[in-house]
mmCIF file with all atom_site columns, C-alpha atoms in Angstrom:
data_model
loop_
_atom_site.group_PDB
_atom_site.id
_atom_site.type_symbol
_atom_site.label_atom_id
_atom_site.label_alt_id
_atom_site.label_comp_id
_atom_site.label_asym_id
_atom_site.label_entity_id
_atom_site.label_seq_id
_atom_site.pdbx_PDB_ins_code
_atom_site.Cartn_x
_atom_site.Cartn_y
_atom_site.Cartn_z
_atom_site.occupancy
_atom_site.B_iso_or_equiv
_atom_site.pdbx_formal_charge
_atom_site.auth_seq_id
_atom_site.auth_comp_id
_atom_site.auth_asym_id
_atom_site.auth_atom_id
_atom_site.pdbx_PDB_model_num
ATOM 1   C CA . MET A 1 1   ? 0.000   0.000   0.000   1.00 47.00 ? 44  MET A CA 1
ATOM 2   C CA . THR A 1 2   ? 1.387   3.412   -0.928  1.00 48.00 ? 45  THR A CA 1
ATOM 3   C CA . GLY A 1 3   ? 1.067   6.580   1.093   1.00 47.00 ? 46  GLY A CA 1
ATOM 4   C CA . GLN A 1 4   ? -1.508  7.913   -1.331  1.00 47.00 ? 47  GLN A CA 1
ATOM 5   C CA . GLU A 1 5   ? -3.860  4.955   -0.787  1.00 47.00 ? 48  GLU A CA 1
ATOM 6   C CA . GLY A 1 6   ? -3.743  5.411   2.986   1.00 45.00 ? 49  GLY A CA 1
ATOM 7   C CA . GLU A 1 7   ? -4.419  9.113   2.627   1.00 42.00 ? 50  GLU A CA 1
ATOM 8   C CA . SER A 1 8   ? -7.480  8.533   0.439   1.00 45.00 ? 51  SER A CA 1
ATOM 9   C CA . GLU A 1 9   ? -8.886  6.045   2.965   1.00 47.00 ? 52  GLU A CA 1
ATOM 10  C CA . THR A 1 10  ? -8.310  8.526   5.791   1.00 48.00 ? 53  THR A CA 1
ATOM 11  C CA . GLY A 1 11  ? -9.845  11.357  3.781   1.00 49.00 ? 54  GLY A CA 1
ATOM 12  C CA . ARG A 1 12  ? -12.839 9.228   2.917   1.00 56.00 ? 55  ARG A CA 1
ATOM 13  C CA . GLY A 1 13  ? -13.273 8.346   6.602   1.00 63.00 ? 56  GLY A CA 1
ATOM 14  C CA . ARG A 1 14  ? -13.186 12.015  7.584   1.00 67.00 ? 57  ARG A CA 1
ATOM 15  C CA . LEU A 1 15  ? -15.874 12.816  5.047   1.00 65.00 ? 58  LEU A CA 1
ATOM 16  C CA . SER A 1 16  ? -18.104 9.856   5.818   1.00 91.00 ? 59  SER A CA 1
ATOM 17  C CA . ARG A 1 17  ? -18.347 10.382  9.581   1.00 91.00 ? 60  ARG A CA 1
ATOM 18  C CA . PRO A 1 18  ? -20.188 13.734  9.293   1.00 92.00 ? 61  PRO A CA 1
ATOM 19  C CA . LEU A 1 19  ? -22.444 12.219  6.639   1.00 94.00 ? 62  LEU A CA 1
ATOM 20  C CA . TRP A 1 20  ? -23.356 9.322   8.945   1.00 94.00 ? 63  TRP A CA 1
ATOM 21  C CA . LEU A 1 21  ? -23.980 11.825  11.746  1.00 95.00 ? 64  LEU A CA 1
ATOM 22  C CA . VAL A 1 22  ? -26.316 13.953  9.609   1.00 95.00 ? 65  VAL A CA 1
ATOM 23  C CA . LEU A 1 23  ? -28.172 10.837  8.414   1.00 96.00 ? 66  LEU A CA 1
ATOM 24  C CA . GLY A 1 24  ? -28.480 9.700   12.034  1.00 96.00 ? 67  GLY A CA 1
ATOM 25  C CA . PHE A 1 25  ? -30.105 12.988  13.022  1.00 96.00 ? 68  PHE A CA 1
ATOM 26  C CA . VAL A 1 26  ? -32.426 12.894  9.994   1.00 96.00 ? 69  VAL A CA 1
ATOM 27  C CA . PHE A 1 27  ? -33.560 9.352   10.809  1.00 96.00 ? 70  PHE A CA 1
ATOM 28  C CA . MET A 1 28  ? -33.890 10.161  14.508  1.00 95.00 ? 71  MET A CA 1
ATOM 29  C CA . GLY A 1 29  ? -36.027 13.199  13.673  1.00 95.00 ? 72  GLY A CA 1
ATOM 30  C CA . LEU A 1 30  ? -38.248 11.118  11.402  1.00 94.00 ? 73  LEU A CA 1
ATOM 31  C CA . GLY A 1 31  ? -38.535 8.478   14.127  1.00 92.00 ? 74  GLY A CA 1
ATOM 32  C CA . PHE A 1 32  ? -39.586 10.997  16.759  1.00 91.00 ? 75  PHE A CA 1
ATOM 33  C CA . ILE A 1 33  ? -42.091 12.550  14.338  1.00 92.00 ? 76  ILE A CA 1
ATOM 34  C CA . GLY A 1 34  ? -43.394 9.026   13.680  1.00 87.00 ? 77  GLY A CA 1
ATOM 35  C CA . ALA A 1 35  ? -43.971 8.603   17.405  1.00 86.00 ? 78  ALA A CA 1
ATOM 36  C CA . LEU A 1 36  ? -46.435 11.492  17.192  1.00 89.00 ? 79  LEU A CA 1
ATOM 37  C CA . LEU A 1 37  ? -48.051 10.810  13.800  1.00 82.00 ? 80  LEU A CA 1
ATOM 38  C CA . PRO A 1 38  ? -50.022 7.577   13.498  1.00 73.00 ? 81  PRO A CA 1
ATOM 39  C CA . LEU A 1 39  ? -49.174 6.696   9.885   1.00 71.00 ? 82  LEU A CA 1
ATOM 40  C CA . LEU A 1 40  ? -45.405 7.369   9.981   1.00 78.00 ? 83  LEU A CA 1
ATOM 41  C CA . PRO A 1 41  ? -43.318 4.497   11.358  1.00 82.00 ? 84  PRO A CA 1
ATOM 42  C CA . THR A 1 42  ? -41.043 5.078   14.333  1.00 87.00 ? 85  THR A CA 1
ATOM 43  C CA . THR A 1 43  ? -38.916 2.032   14.980  1.00 86.00 ? 86  THR A CA 1
ATOM 44  C CA . ILE A 1 44  ? -37.397 1.551   11.526  1.00 88.00 ? 87  ILE A CA 1
ATOM 45  C CA . PHE A 1 45  ? -36.150 5.144   11.494  1.00 92.00 ? 88  PHE A CA 1
ATOM 46  C CA . LEU A 1 46  ? -34.669 4.750   14.980  1.00 94.00 ? 89  LEU A CA 1
ATOM 47  C CA . ILE A 1 47  ? -32.977 1.474   13.957  1.00 93.00 ? 90  ILE A CA 1
ATOM 48  C CA . LEU A 1 48  ? -31.440 3.341   11.009  1.00 94.00 ? 91  LEU A CA 1
ATOM 49  C CA . ALA A 1 49  ? -30.443 6.247   13.277  1.00 96.00 ? 92  ALA A CA 1
ATOM 50  C CA . ALA A 1 50  ? -28.702 3.882   15.713  1.00 96.00 ? 93  ALA A CA 1
ATOM 51  C CA . GLY A 1 51  ? -26.806 2.305   12.820  1.00 94.00 ? 94  GLY A CA 1
ATOM 52  C CA . CYS A 1 52  ? -25.716 5.716   11.556  1.00 95.00 ? 95  CYS A CA 1
ATOM 53  C CA . PHE A 1 53  ? -24.659 6.831   15.038  1.00 95.00 ? 96  PHE A CA 1
ATOM 54  C CA . ALA A 1 54  ? -22.674 3.603   15.441  1.00 94.00 ? 97  ALA A CA 1
ATOM 55  C CA . ARG A 1 55  ? -20.532 4.818   12.514  1.00 94.00 ? 98  ARG A CA 1
ATOM 56  C CA . SER A 1 56  ? -20.298 8.451   13.622  1.00 94.00 ? 99  SER A CA 1
ATOM 57  C CA . SER A 1 57  ? -20.964 9.044   17.327  1.00 94.00 ? 100 SER A CA 1
ATOM 58  C CA . PRO A 1 58  ? -20.763 6.251   19.923  1.00 94.00 ? 101 PRO A CA 1
ATOM 59  C CA . ARG A 1 59  ? -22.112 8.708   22.512  1.00 96.00 ? 102 ARG A CA 1
ATOM 60  C CA . LEU A 1 60  ? -25.318 9.349   20.533  1.00 96.00 ? 103 LEU A CA 1
ATOM 61  C CA . GLU A 1 61  ? -25.650 5.635   19.760  1.00 96.00 ? 104 GLU A CA 1
ATOM 62  C CA . ALA A 1 62  ? -25.399 4.821   23.488  1.00 96.00 ? 105 ALA A CA 1
ATOM 63  C CA . TRP A 1 63  ? -27.939 7.538   24.299  1.00 96.00 ? 106 TRP A CA 1
ATOM 64  C CA . LEU A 1 64  ? -30.423 6.181   21.753  1.00 95.00 ? 107 LEU A CA 1
ATOM 65  C CA . LEU A 1 65  ? -29.932 2.552   22.847  1.00 96.00 ? 108 LEU A CA 1
ATOM 66  C CA . GLY A 1 66  ? -30.347 3.621   26.480  1.00 96.00 ? 109 GLY A CA 1
ATOM 67  C CA . HIS A 1 67  ? -33.469 5.730   25.813  1.00 94.00 ? 110 HIS A CA 1
ATOM 68  C CA . LYS A 1 68  ? -36.194 4.873   28.307  1.00 94.00 ? 111 LYS A CA 1
ATOM 69  C CA . ARG A 1 69  ? -38.952 4.436   25.737  1.00 90.00 ? 112 ARG A CA 1
ATOM 70  C CA . PHE A 1 70  ? -37.198 3.388   22.526  1.00 91.00 ? 113 PHE A CA 1
ATOM 71  C CA . GLY A 1 71  ? -33.995 1.760   23.788  1.00 93.00 ? 114 GLY A CA 1
ATOM 72  C CA . PRO A 1 72  ? -35.333 -1.702  24.709  1.00 91.00 ? 115 PRO A CA 1
ATOM 73  C CA . THR A 1 73  ? -36.912 -2.176  21.289  1.00 89.00 ? 116 THR A CA 1
ATOM 74  C CA . LEU A 1 74  ? -33.717 -1.097  19.532  1.00 93.00 ? 117 LEU A CA 1
ATOM 75  C CA . VAL A 1 75  ? -31.555 -3.381  21.665  1.00 93.00 ? 118 VAL A CA 1
ATOM 76  C CA . ALA A 1 76  ? -33.905 -6.329  21.086  1.00 91.00 ? 119 ALA A CA 1
ATOM 77  C CA . TRP A 1 77  ? -33.709 -5.763  17.343  1.00 91.00 ? 120 TRP A CA 1
ATOM 78  C CA . ARG A 1 78  ? -29.933 -5.375  17.358  1.00 92.00 ? 121 ARG A CA 1
ATOM 79  C CA . GLU A 1 79  ? -29.264 -8.440  19.503  1.00 92.00 ? 122 GLU A CA 1
ATOM 80  C CA . GLN A 1 80  ? -31.966 -10.857 18.324  1.00 92.00 ? 123 GLN A CA 1
ATOM 81  C CA . GLY A 1 81  ? -33.762 -9.333  15.340  1.00 91.00 ? 124 GLY A CA 1
ATOM 82  C CA . ALA A 1 82  ? -36.815 -9.439  17.599  1.00 91.00 ? 125 ALA A CA 1
ATOM 83  C CA . ILE A 1 83  ? -39.973 -7.331  17.552  1.00 90.00 ? 126 ILE A CA 1
ATOM 84  C CA . PRO A 1 84  ? -42.277 -6.984  20.599  1.00 88.00 ? 127 PRO A CA 1
ATOM 85  C CA . ARG A 1 85  ? -45.753 -8.538  20.296  1.00 91.00 ? 128 ARG A CA 1
ATOM 86  C CA . LYS A 1 86  ? -47.383 -5.107  20.580  1.00 87.00 ? 129 LYS A CA 1
ATOM 87  C CA . GLY A 1 87  ? -45.101 -3.792  17.825  1.00 85.00 ? 130 GLY A CA 1
ATOM 88  C CA . LYS A 1 88  ? -46.090 -6.656  15.540  1.00 91.00 ? 131 LYS A CA 1
ATOM 89  C CA . ALA A 1 89  ? -49.775 -6.022  16.173  1.00 92.00 ? 132 ALA A CA 1
ATOM 90  C CA . LEU A 1 90  ? -49.451 -2.281  15.577  1.00 86.00 ? 133 LEU A CA 1
ATOM 91  C CA . ALA A 1 91  ? -47.374 -2.791  12.427  1.00 87.00 ? 134 ALA A CA 1
ATOM 92  C CA . CYS A 1 92  ? -49.899 -5.211  10.919  1.00 92.00 ? 135 CYS A CA 1
ATOM 93  C CA . ALA A 1 93  ? -52.839 -3.007  11.934  1.00 91.00 ? 136 ALA A CA 1
ATOM 94  C CA . GLY A 1 94  ? -51.076 0.009   10.394  1.00 87.00 ? 137 GLY A CA 1
ATOM 95  C CA . MET A 1 95  ? -50.502 -1.870  7.150   1.00 90.00 ? 138 MET A CA 1
ATOM 96  C CA . ALA A 1 96  ? -54.141 -2.976  7.026   1.00 93.00 ? 139 ALA A CA 1
ATOM 97  C CA . LEU A 1 97  ? -55.332 0.568   7.737   1.00 90.00 ? 140 LEU A CA 1
ATOM 98  C CA . GLY A 1 98  ? -52.915 1.956   5.144   1.00 89.00 ? 141 GLY A CA 1
ATOM 99  C CA . TYR A 1 99  ? -54.172 -0.485  2.520   1.00 94.00 ? 142 TYR A CA 1
ATOM 100 C CA . GLY A 1 100 ? -57.782 0.315   3.372   1.00 94.00 ? 143 GLY A CA 1
ATOM 101 C CA . LEU A 1 101 ? -57.159 4.053   3.015   1.00 92.00 ? 144 LEU A CA 1
ATOM 102 C CA . PHE A 1 102 ? -55.273 3.449   -0.236  1.00 93.00 ? 145 PHE A CA 1
ATOM 103 C CA . ALA A 1 103 ? -58.079 1.319   -1.683  1.00 94.00 ? 146 ALA A CA 1
ATOM 104 C CA . TRP A 1 104 ? -60.778 3.767   -0.575  1.00 95.00 ? 147 TRP A CA 1
ATOM 105 C CA . GLY A 1 105 ? -58.963 6.972   -1.536  1.00 94.00 ? 148 GLY A CA 1
ATOM 106 C CA . ALA A 1 106 ? -57.141 5.977   -4.721  1.00 94.00 ? 149 ALA A CA 1
ATOM 107 C CA . ARG A 1 107 ? -59.677 3.478   -6.074  1.00 95.00 ? 150 ARG A CA 1
ATOM 108 C CA . PRO A 1 108 ? -56.905 1.588   -7.874  1.00 95.00 ? 151 PRO A CA 1
ATOM 109 C CA . GLY A 1 109 ? -57.412 -0.834  -10.704 1.00 95.00 ? 152 GLY A CA 1
ATOM 110 C CA . PRO A 1 110 ? -57.284 -4.543  -9.888  1.00 95.00 ? 153 PRO A CA 1
ATOM 111 C CA . TRP A 1 111 ? -53.615 -4.997  -10.859 1.00 97.00 ? 154 TRP A CA 1
ATOM 112 C CA . LEU A 1 112 ? -52.379 -2.073  -8.782  1.00 96.00 ? 155 LEU A CA 1
ATOM 113 C CA . ALA A 1 113 ? -54.594 -3.096  -5.857  1.00 95.00 ? 156 ALA A CA 1
ATOM 114 C CA . ALA A 1 114 ? -53.203 -6.636  -6.019  1.00 96.00 ? 157 ALA A CA 1
ATOM 115 C CA . GLY A 1 115 ? -49.612 -5.374  -6.283  1.00 95.00 ? 158 GLY A CA 1
ATOM 116 C CA . VAL A 1 116 ? -49.954 -3.098  -3.280  1.00 94.00 ? 159 VAL A CA 1
ATOM 117 C CA . ALA A 1 117 ? -51.727 -5.862  -1.337  1.00 95.00 ? 160 ALA A CA 1
ATOM 118 C CA . ALA A 1 118 ? -48.885 -8.268  -2.161  1.00 96.00 ? 161 ALA A CA 1
ATOM 119 C CA . ALA A 1 119 ? -46.295 -5.738  -0.974  1.00 94.00 ? 162 ALA A CA 1
ATOM 120 C CA . MET A 1 120 ? -48.204 -5.126  2.258   1.00 92.00 ? 163 MET A CA 1
ATOM 121 C CA . LEU A 1 121 ? -48.657 -8.854  2.852   1.00 95.00 ? 164 LEU A CA 1
ATOM 122 C CA . GLY A 1 122 ? -44.932 -9.339  2.260   1.00 95.00 ? 165 GLY A CA 1
ATOM 123 C CA . GLY A 1 123 ? -44.177 -6.681  4.846   1.00 92.00 ? 166 GLY A CA 1
ATOM 124 C CA . ALA A 1 124 ? -46.615 -8.221  7.319   1.00 93.00 ? 167 ALA A CA 1
ATOM 125 C CA . TRP A 1 125 ? -45.119 -11.666 6.740   1.00 96.00 ? 168 TRP A CA 1
ATOM 126 C CA . TYR A 1 126 ? -41.628 -10.298 7.452   1.00 93.00 ? 169 TYR A CA 1
ATOM 127 C CA . VAL A 1 127 ? -42.765 -8.590  10.677  1.00 92.00 ? 170 VAL A CA 1
ATOM 128 C CA . LEU A 1 128 ? -44.623 -11.685 11.864  1.00 94.00 ? 171 LEU A CA 1
ATOM 129 C CA . SER A 1 129 ? -41.716 -14.001 10.996  1.00 95.00 ? 172 SER A CA 1
ATOM 130 C CA . ARG A 1 130 ? -39.287 -12.166 13.320  1.00 93.00 ? 173 ARG A CA 1
ATOM 131 C CA . PRO A 1 131 ? -38.761 -13.530 16.833  1.00 93.00 ? 174 PRO A CA 1
ATOM 132 C CA . THR A 1 132 ? -40.977 -11.979 19.490  1.00 91.00 ? 175 THR A CA 1
ATOM 133 C CA . ALA A 1 133 ? -39.116 -9.777  21.986  1.00 85.00 ? 176 ALA A CA 1
ATOM 134 C CA . VAL A 1 134 ? -40.008 -10.271 25.603  1.00 74.00 ? 177 VAL A CA 1
#
């Protein structure tokens, strides 16, 4: 390895850390907004924020993982890929409500309705197939 290769890796690392930090704050903001708005998800954005903070700010990652309300869910996902029973129920109910609003509001044709239903069922299957966090 030449000196130039090492310098480009170091330079790339210096540029990527602030990017990960900004993305972490964006995802954390979306997650907190999702906690207040019923149709915007919370947990997936906080999982993404924790991943971004892991690459940019161990202090913010530790704060998020230790958060009184959101921390246990994030730790369960990170350690076991697990979702709490209540989270599974809310996710599936949200998908069903979202599909119902889509079908009622957009009045899609049969192919689009079936495609969206298949995507929602795939998402529900994934959520239900994860281990249940205790």
